[in-house]
Structures are given as C-alpha cells and as structure tokens.
Coordinates of C-alpha atoms in Angstrom, one line a residue:
X252 CA 33.2 29.0 37.0
X253 CA 34.9 32.1 35.4
X254 CA 37.1 29.9 33.3
X255 CA 34.1 28.2 31.8
X256 CA 32.3 31.5 30.9
X257 CA 33.7 31.8 27.4
X258 CA 32.9 28.2 26.7
X259 CA 29.3 28.6 28.1
X260 CA 28.9 31.8 26.0
X261 CA 29.9 30.0 22.8
X262 CA 27.6 27.1 23.7
X263 CA 24.7 29.5 24.3
X264 CA 25.3 31.3 21.0
X265 CA 25.5 28.0 19.2
X266 CA 22.3 26.7 20.9
X267 CA 20.3 29.8 20.0
X268 CA 21.4 29.5 16.4
X269 CA 20.7 25.8 16.1
X270 CA 17.4 26.3 18.0
X271 CA 16.2 28.8 15.3
X272 CA 17.3 26.5 12.5
X273 CA 15.6 23.5 14.1
X274 CA 12.4 25.3 14.8
X275 CA 12.4 26.4 11.2
X276 CA 12.8 22.8 10.0
X277 CA 10.1 21.6 12.4
X278 CA 7.6 24.2 11.2
X279 CA 8.3 23.6 7.5
X280 CA 8.2 19.8 8.0
X281 CA 11.7 19.3 6.6
X282 CA 13.1 17.9 9.8
X283 CA 10.7 14.9 9.7
X284 CA 11.2 14.4 6.0
X285 CA 15.0 14.4 6.4
X286 CA 15.5 12.6 9.6
X287 CA 12.3 10.8 10.5
X288 CA 11.1 9.2 7.3
X289 CA 9.6 5.9 8.0
X290 CA 11.9 2.9 7.9
X291 CA 9.5 0.1 7.1
X292 CA 12.0 -2.7 6.7
X293 CA 9.3 -5.1 8.0
X294 CA 6.8 -3.8 5.3
X295 CA 8.7 -4.2 2.1
X296 CA 12.0 -2.3 2.4
X297 CA 14.9 -4.8 2.8
X298 CA 16.7 -4.8 6.1
X299 CA 20.0 -4.1 4.5
X300 CA 18.6 -1.0 2.8
X301 CA 17.0 0.2 6.0
X302 CA 20.3 -0.2 7.9
X303 CA 22.2 1.7 5.2
X304 CA 19.7 4.5 5.4
X305 CA 20.1 4.6 9.2
X306 CA 23.9 4.7 8.8
X307 CA 23.7 7.6 6.3
X308 CA 21.6 9.5 8.8
X309 CA 24.2 8.8 11.5
X310 CA 27.0 9.9 9.2
X311 CA 25.3 13.2 8.4
X312 CA 24.5 14.0 12.0
X313 CA 28.0 13.0 13.1
X314 CA 29.4 15.9 11.0
X315 CA 27.2 18.3 12.9
X316 CA 27.9 16.8 16.3
X317 CA 31.7 16.4 15.7
X318 CA 32.3 20.0 14.5
X319 CA 29.9 21.4 17.1
X320 CA 32.0 19.7 19.9
X321 CA 35.2 20.9 18.2
X322 CA 34.0 24.5 18.1
X323 CA 32.9 24.3 21.7
X324 CA 36.2 23.0 23.0
X325 CA 38.6 24.7 20.6
X326 CA 36.8 27.8 19.5
X327 CA 37.4 26.9 15.9
X328 CA 36.2 24.4 13.4
X329 CA 39.6 23.7 11.9
X330 CA 42.4 24.6 14.3
X331 CA 43.3 23.5 17.8
X332 CA 44.4 25.9 20.6
X333 CA 48.0 25.4 19.7
X334 CA 47.4 26.4 16.0
X335 CA 47.6 22.9 14.5
X336 CA 44.7 21.5 12.5
X337 CA 42.2 19.2 14.0
X338 CA 42.6 16.6 11.2
X339 CA 44.7 14.0 12.9
X340 CA 44.5 10.4 14.1
X341 CA 42.7 11.4 17.3
X342 CA 40.1 13.3 15.3
X343 CA 39.6 10.4 12.9
X344 CA 38.9 8.1 15.9
X345 CA 36.5 10.6 17.5
X346 CA 34.5 11.1 14.2
X347 CA 34.4 7.3 13.5
X348 CA 33.3 6.6 17.0
X349 CA 30.6 9.3 16.8
X350 CA 29.2 7.7 13.7
X351 CA 29.0 4.3 15.4
X352 CA 27.6 5.9 18.6
X353 CA 24.8 7.7 16.7
X354 CA 24.0 4.6 14.6
X355 CA 23.5 2.5 17.7
X356 CA 21.6 5.3 19.3
X357 CA 19.1 5.4 16.5
X358 CA 18.7 1.6 16.7
X359 CA 18.2 1.8 20.5
X360 CA 15.7 4.7 20.1
X361 CA 13.6 2.5 17.9
X362 CA 13.6 -0.2 20.5
X363 CA 12.7 2.2 23.3
X364 CA 9.8 3.6 21.2
X365 CA 8.4 0.1 20.7
X366 CA 8.7 -0.7 24.4
X367 CA 7.0 2.5 25.5
X368 CA 4.2 2.2 23.0
X369 CA 3.6 -1.5 23.9
X370 CA 0.0 -2.1 24.8
X371 CA 1.2 -3.7 28.1
X372 CA 2.4 -0.2 29.3
X373 CA -0.8 1.6 28.2
X374 CA -2.3 1.4 31.7
X375 CA 0.6 3.1 33.4
X376 CA -0.3 6.6 32.4
X377 CA 1.4 9.1 30.1
X378 CA 3.4 10.8 32.9
X379 CA 5.0 7.6 34.2
X380 CA 5.7 6.4 30.7
X381 CA 7.2 9.7 29.8
X382 CA 9.5 9.6 32.8
X383 CA 10.5 6.0 32.0
X384 CA 11.1 7.0 28.4
X385 CA 13.5 9.8 29.4
X386 CA 15.4 7.6 31.8
X387 CA 15.8 4.9 29.2
X388 CA 17.1 7.4 26.6
X389 CA 19.6 9.0 29.0
X390 CA 20.9 5.7 30.4
X391 CA 21.2 4.1 27.0
X392 CA 23.0 7.3 25.8
X393 CA 25.6 7.2 28.6
X394 CA 26.2 3.4 28.2
X395 CA 26.7 3.7 24.4
X396 CA 28.9 6.7 24.9
X397 CA 31.2 4.8 27.2
X398 CA 31.2 1.7 25.0
X399 CA 31.7 3.5 21.7
X400 CA 33.9 6.4 22.7
X401 CA 35.5 6.3 26.1
X402 CA 36.4 2.7 26.5
X403 CA 38.0 2.3 23.0
X404 CA 39.7 5.6 23.5
X405 CA 41.5 4.3 26.6
X406 CA 42.8 1.3 24.7
X407 CA 43.8 3.1 21.5
X408 CA 45.3 6.2 23.2
X409 CA 46.5 5.1 26.6
X410 CA 48.8 8.0 27.1
X411 CA 46.2 10.7 26.4
X412 CA 44.3 11.9 29.5
X413 CA 40.8 13.3 29.2
X414 CA 39.9 15.8 31.9
X415 CA 36.9 14.6 34.0
X416 CA 35.0 17.8 33.5
X417 CA 35.3 17.3 29.7
X418 CA 33.9 13.8 30.1
X419 CA 31.0 15.1 32.1
X420 CA 30.4 17.9 29.7
X421 CA 30.4 15.5 26.7
X422 CA 27.9 13.2 28.5
X423 CA 25.5 16.1 29.2
X424 CA 25.8 17.4 25.6
X425 CA 25.3 14.0 24.1
X426 CA 22.3 13.3 26.4
X427 CA 20.7 16.6 25.3
X428 CA 21.3 15.8 21.7
X429 CA 19.9 12.3 21.9
X430 CA 16.9 13.4 24.0
X431 CA 16.2 16.1 21.4
X432 CA 16.4 13.7 18.5
X433 CA 14.3 11.1 20.3
X434 CA 11.5 13.5 21.2
X435 CA 11.4 15.4 18.0
X436 CA 12.2 12.7 15.5
X437 CA 11.5 9.2 16.9
X438 CA 8.3 10.4 18.7
X439 CA 7.2 12.2 15.6
X440 CA 7.8 9.1 13.6
X441 CA 5.8 7.0 16.1
X442 CA 3.0 9.5 16.1
X443 CA 2.7 9.4 12.4
X444 CA 3.0 5.6 12.4
X445 CA 0.1 5.5 14.9
X446 CA -2.0 7.8 12.8
X447 CA -1.2 5.7 9.7
X448 CA -2.3 2.5 11.6
X449 CA -5.5 4.2 12.7
X450 CA -6.2 5.2 9.1
X451 CA -5.3 1.7 8.0
X452 CA -7.7 0.2 10.5
X453 CA -10.5 2.5 9.4
X454 CA -9.9 1.6 5.8
X455 CA -9.8 -2.1 6.7
X456 CA -13.2 -1.7 8.5
X457 CA -14.6 -0.1 5.4
X458 CA -13.1 -2.8 3.1
X459 CA -14.4 -5.5 5.4
X460 CA -17.9 -4.0 5.4
X461 CA -17.8 -3.7 1.6
X462 CA -16.7 -7.3 1.4
X463 CA -19.4 -8.5 3.7
X464 CA -22.0 -6.5 1.7
X465 CA -20.7 -8.0 -1.6
X466 CA -20.7 -11.5 -0.2
X467 CA -24.2 -10.9 1.3
X468 CA -25.5 -9.7 -2.0
X469 CA -24.0 -12.7 -3.7
X470 CA -25.3 -15.2 -1.2
X471 CA -28.8 -13.9 -0.7
X472 CA -29.3 -12.7 -4.3
X473 CA -32.7 -13.7 -5.8
X474 CA -30.8 -15.6 -8.5
X475 CA -28.9 -17.7 -6.0
X476 CA -31.9 -18.3 -3.8
X477 CA -34.1 -19.0 -6.8
X478 CA -31.7 -21.7 -8.1
X479 CA -31.3 -23.2 -4.7
X480 CA -35.1 -23.4 -4.1
X481 CA -35.6 -24.9 -7.6
X482 CA -33.1 -27.6 -6.8
X483 CA -34.7 -28.3 -3.5
X484 CA -38.2 -28.5 -5.1
X485 CA -37.0 -31.1 -7.5
X486 CA -35.2 -33.1 -4.8
X487 CA -38.1 -33.4 -2.4
X488 CA -40.2 -35.9 -4.5
X489 CA -37.2 -37.6 -6.0
X490 CA -34.8 -37.9 -3.1
X491 CA -36.2 -36.7 0.2
X492 CA -33.1 -37.7 2.2
X493 CA -30.8 -35.6 -0.1
X494 CA -33.4 -32.8 0.0
X495 CA -33.1 -32.8 3.8
X496 CA -29.2 -32.7 3.5
X497 CA -29.5 -29.9 1.0
X498 CA -31.7 -27.8 3.3
X499 CA -29.3 -28.4 6.2
X500 CA -26.3 -27.4 4.1
X501 CA -28.0 -24.3 2.9
X502 CA -28.9 -23.4 6.4
X503 CA -25.2 -24.0 7.5
X504 CA -24.0 -21.7 4.7
X505 CA -26.1 -18.8 5.9
X506 CA -25.4 -19.4 9.5
X507 CA -21.7 -19.5 8.9
X508 CA -21.9 -16.3 6.9
X509 CA -23.6 -14.5 9.8
X510 CA -21.2 -15.9 12.4
X511 CA -18.1 -14.8 10.3
X512 CA -19.4 -11.5 9.1
X513 CA -17.7 -9.5 11.9
X514 CA -14.4 -11.4 11.6
X515 CA -11.3 -10.0 9.9
X516 CA -9.6 -13.4 9.6
X517 CA -10.7 -16.9 10.3
X518 CA -8.9 -20.3 10.4
X519 CA -8.7 -22.1 7.1
X520 CA -10.5 -25.0 8.8
X521 CA -13.5 -22.8 9.5
X522 CA -13.5 -21.5 5.9
X523 CA -13.3 -25.1 4.6
X524 CA -16.4 -26.0 6.6
X525 CA -18.3 -23.2 4.9
X526 CA -16.9 -24.2 1.5
X527 CA -17.8 -27.8 1.9
X528 CA -21.4 -26.8 2.4
X529 CA -21.2 -24.6 -0.7
X530 CA -19.6 -27.4 -2.7
X531 CA -22.4 -29.7 -1.7
X532 CA -25.0 -27.3 -3.0
X533 CA -23.1 -26.8 -6.3
X534 CA -22.6 -30.6 -6.8
X535 CA -26.3 -31.2 -6.1
X536 CA -27.2 -28.5 -8.6
X537 CA -24.7 -29.2 -11.4
X538 CA -24.1 -32.9 -10.8
X539 CA -21.0 -34.3 -12.7
X540 CA -20.7 -31.1 -14.8
X541 CA -18.6 -29.6 -12.0
X542 CA -15.8 -31.6 -10.3
X543 CA -14.0 -30.6 -7.1
X544 CA -10.7 -31.9 -5.8
X545 CA -9.5 -30.8 -2.3
X546 CA -6.1 -31.6 -0.9
X547 CA -5.5 -29.7 2.3
X548 CA -2.9 -30.9 4.8
X549 CA -4.2 -30.8 8.4
X550 CA -1.2 -28.9 9.6
X551 CA -2.2 -25.7 7.7
X552 CA -5.8 -25.7 8.8
X553 CA -5.1 -23.3 11.7
X554 CA -3.6 -20.7 9.4
X555 CA -5.8 -17.7 8.6
X556 CA -7.5 -16.2 5.6
X557 CA -10.2 -13.5 5.1
X558 CA -13.7 -15.0 5.5
X559 CA -15.4 -15.8 2.2
X560 CA -12.3 -15.5 0.1
X561 CA -12.2 -19.1 -0.9
X562 CA -15.9 -19.2 -1.6
X563 CA -15.6 -16.1 -3.8
X564 CA -13.0 -17.8 -5.9
X565 CA -15.1 -20.9 -6.4
X566 CA -18.1 -18.6 -7.3
X567 CA -16.0 -16.7 -9.9
X568 CA -14.9 -20.0 -11.5
X569 CA -18.6 -21.1 -11.8
X570 CA -19.7 -17.7 -13.0
X571 CA -17.2 -17.3 -15.9
X572 CA -16.9 -20.9 -17.2
X573 CA -19.3 -23.3 -18.8
X574 CA -19.6 -26.9 -17.8
X575 CA -21.2 -30.1 -19.2
X576 CA -21.0 -33.7 -18.3
X577 CA -18.7 -34.3 -21.3
X578 CA -16.6 -31.2 -20.5
X579 CA -16.8 -30.7 -16.8
X580 CA -15.4 -27.7 -15.0
X581 CA -12.6 -29.0 -12.7
X582 CA -11.8 -26.9 -9.6
X583 CA -8.8 -28.0 -7.6
X584 CA -8.0 -26.6 -4.1
X585 CA -4.5 -27.3 -2.8
X586 CA -1.8 -25.9 -0.7
X587 CA 1.7 -24.8 -2.0
X588 CA 4.2 -23.3 0.5
X589 CA 1.7 -21.5 2.8
X590 CA -0.4 -20.5 -0.2
X591 CA -4.0 -21.8 -0.7
X592 CA -4.3 -22.5 -4.4
X593 CA -7.5 -22.5 -6.4
X594 CA -7.2 -23.7 -10.0
X595 CA -9.7 -24.4 -12.7
X596 CA -9.6 -25.3 -16.4
X597 CA -10.7 -22.5 -18.7
X598 CA -13.7 -23.1 -20.9
X599 CA -15.5 -19.7 -21.3
X600 CA -19.3 -19.7 -21.3
X601 CA -21.1 -19.3 -24.6
X602 CA -23.1 -16.4 -23.0
X603 CA -20.0 -14.5 -22.1
X604 CA -20.1 -12.8 -18.8
X605 CA -17.9 -9.6 -18.6
X606 CA -15.5 -9.6 -15.7
X607 CA -15.0 -6.5 -13.6
X608 CA -12.5 -8.3 -11.3
X609 CA -14.3 -6.8 -8.4
X610 CA -14.1 -10.0 -6.3
X611 CA -10.4 -10.5 -6.9
X612 CA -9.6 -6.8 -6.3
X613 CA -11.6 -6.9 -3.1
X614 CA -9.6 -10.0 -1.9
X615 CA -6.3 -8.3 -2.8
X616 CA -7.2 -5.1 -0.9
X617 CA -8.1 -7.1 2.2
X618 CA -4.8 -9.0 2.1
X619 CA -2.9 -5.7 1.8
X620 CA -4.0 -4.8 5.4
X621 CA -2.7 -8.0 6.9
X622 CA 0.4 -9.1 5.1
X623 CA 3.1 -8.1 2.6
X624 CA 2.4 -11.4 0.8
X625 CA 0.5 -10.7 -2.4
X626 CA -2.4 -12.6 -3.9
X627 CA -0.9 -14.3 -7.0
X628 CA -2.8 -14.8 -10.2
X629 CA -1.5 -17.2 -12.9
X630 CA -3.4 -17.2 -16.2
X631 CA -2.6 -19.4 -19.1
X632 CA -4.6 -20.6 -22.2
X633 CA -5.8 -23.7 -20.4
X634 CA -5.7 -22.9 -16.6
X635 CA -6.6 -20.1 -14.3
X636 CA -5.0 -20.2 -10.9
X637 CA -5.2 -17.9 -7.8
X638 CA -2.9 -18.3 -4.8
X639 CA -4.1 -16.9 -1.5
X640 CA -1.5 -16.4 1.3
X641 CA -2.2 -18.4 4.4
X642 CA -1.4 -16.1 7.3
X643 CA 0.0 -16.7 10.8
X644 CA -1.4 -14.8 13.7
X645 CA 1.3 -13.0 15.7

C-alpha cells in the first residue's frame, strides 16, 4: 500500500484538476458541444461522415487518456523512469490501440443507449434500468479493453510482461473514464434527443391540426358546398340514379374526412378511396372538361401518406387551371419508385388566382416529420408535377 501512495497521490491531484475542468465545461455547455453533438447519420448526415466524426472524437480523447496514463505510471509526460523518452514502438501501439478502443466504445455506447431507452424496457423502472446500464457499460469496457489492447499486446510483444496490478489498475481507470463519458455525454445526448423528439411531436400535432383545419375549410367551404348542391339539384330531375350516386359519394367524402382527421398517416389505398369519391364529384361537375388517369400498382397501396395530401394536390390543379371540353385539364396520378406522382398540363385560368403555396408548404412540413425524403416539385412550361414520398411504417 505504501508503495502505491505516490501513485495514488498523483492520481488524486490529476482527478481534482480534471474534475474542475470538466465541471467548467459542463456548466458552460462546451462539453456537450464538443463531445456530444448529435450524430444524425440516419437523418441526413452520411454514415461515412458520422464515422469520421466519431473517429476524430476518439483520436482527441486518446491523447488525453494516453498521456494521463503515462503520467500516472511514469510521473512524466515525456520520459520513462529510466530516462528514455516514451516515444517508441510500444507507445505507438498503446496509442493506436487506445484510439481503436475508444472508437468502439463510442459505438457501443450508442447501442447501449438505444437498448436502455427502448420502449420495451420502460416498465422496468429507472433504478433497474440504471443498474443494467452501468453493468453493460462496465462489461463492454472490459471486453473491448482486452480485445483492443491486452490480447493484441500479447501477440505483438510476447516477451514483455505486464504486472497484474497494472492490468487491474488500467481496467478500473478505463471503466471510470467510459462511465463518465457515457453518463455525461451519451446520456446528455439522449436527453437532448428525447427533448427534440417531444418538441417535434408537439410541432407535428400543431401542423396536423392546421392541416385538418385547412382541409376542413376547403371541404366544407360555402363555395364547395354551393357548387355540389347546385350539381345535385340539376341531377335530380335529369338523372335521379346519378344524383343518388352523387349524394352517396359526397357523404363518403365527409365521412372519410372525419374518420381520418386524427390520423398522422394512412395507407395509400385508404386515401385513394377518398380521392375516387372526390374525382366522381369533379367529373360530375365538370364533365369531359377534366380528365383523370390513375395507374397505381396494388403492391404500393399499403404504403403510407399524410391524409388529404393527394386530394389537396388535385384541388390545387383544379383551382389554378382552366378547363374546357376542347382543352381539358388532364390530371395523371402514377407511381415512380416509391413516389406518388400527380401531374397536370398547365393552362392558367383567365381569371388568374394568385398562389400562396400554402397547400404545398403544408404538405412539405408534414413530410418533414416522418421522413428525410422530400416532396419534389417539377415545373415546366407545359407540365406541373408533384412527387409525394410513399412511406413505410417501421
């Protein structure tokens, strides 16, 4: 014990110094900005770039860990006990292995964080999950330490013996370091990510409500209802059977809207059922002045889209384009590589209607919450095309 007192004294001094620096970084928020910035490789940042960022973090931290361990064991940052410099083949191996070790530790930490925060463990209580969390961090640290440092060391330097107490000491120090970085960096990252998801959910709820309100205004507006009732009134004496179908489709449209009003996403098949009723009303009203062509493969009908998105695009096409029997408005609805495409020929109305792009912007914002895929707009002199991503439920 007496032989280890100088070593423990140095370790205590170093710990107090680092503790003050770390607390300063935590209070100022610099620690999180430097070491726990979000790696969103699944949300836009390429995987290669994310891994390079992780490797750079491991490299920077390796300098701190390596020279800390050198100082603890040698009492100097440059010289060994025999007076020689620490920069040799053995030191190069230890530093390289430390970089690899910390890189893998950061990857494992991300996996542990995902496991602990999984909804299936939510019922086990914070204490039990905290204990499991600490055990996983320590066990993974020891395993990686042996795989990255001790086992390769035995093969590369078979004639160099490492004292058992030094191995135990290194294990303890590395466990403390990794526990620290897990709880103060990875946990902080997870907490901020959770807060971000909660904010995102709140915004989504707001956007969804606004979309429902906009759609409701559009569908139950006096203008829409007035036109529908006028069409129905003219149909009753001329074609009672079609008038009955018209009434039924109008009823289906409002019923579907009410049923889907609280849904974030619905299957394409369900949206098409609503749109078919909407198309029937439009064809009854405009006759051959508006033509629709739908080509939707059955295998994509279970993919998801925001409710009302397709109907809104059709409505915009009708609103901003004129149509006659000689020059009909053609609206094509097709699928291209997991995108639902709505295309129409451009023939602006004589009574020009100014566009605020509110409908398209609303659709874009709703998609932003569900996918990295963007709503694509292709505008030429003759055609206007919008491509909506078809989403898969995880």
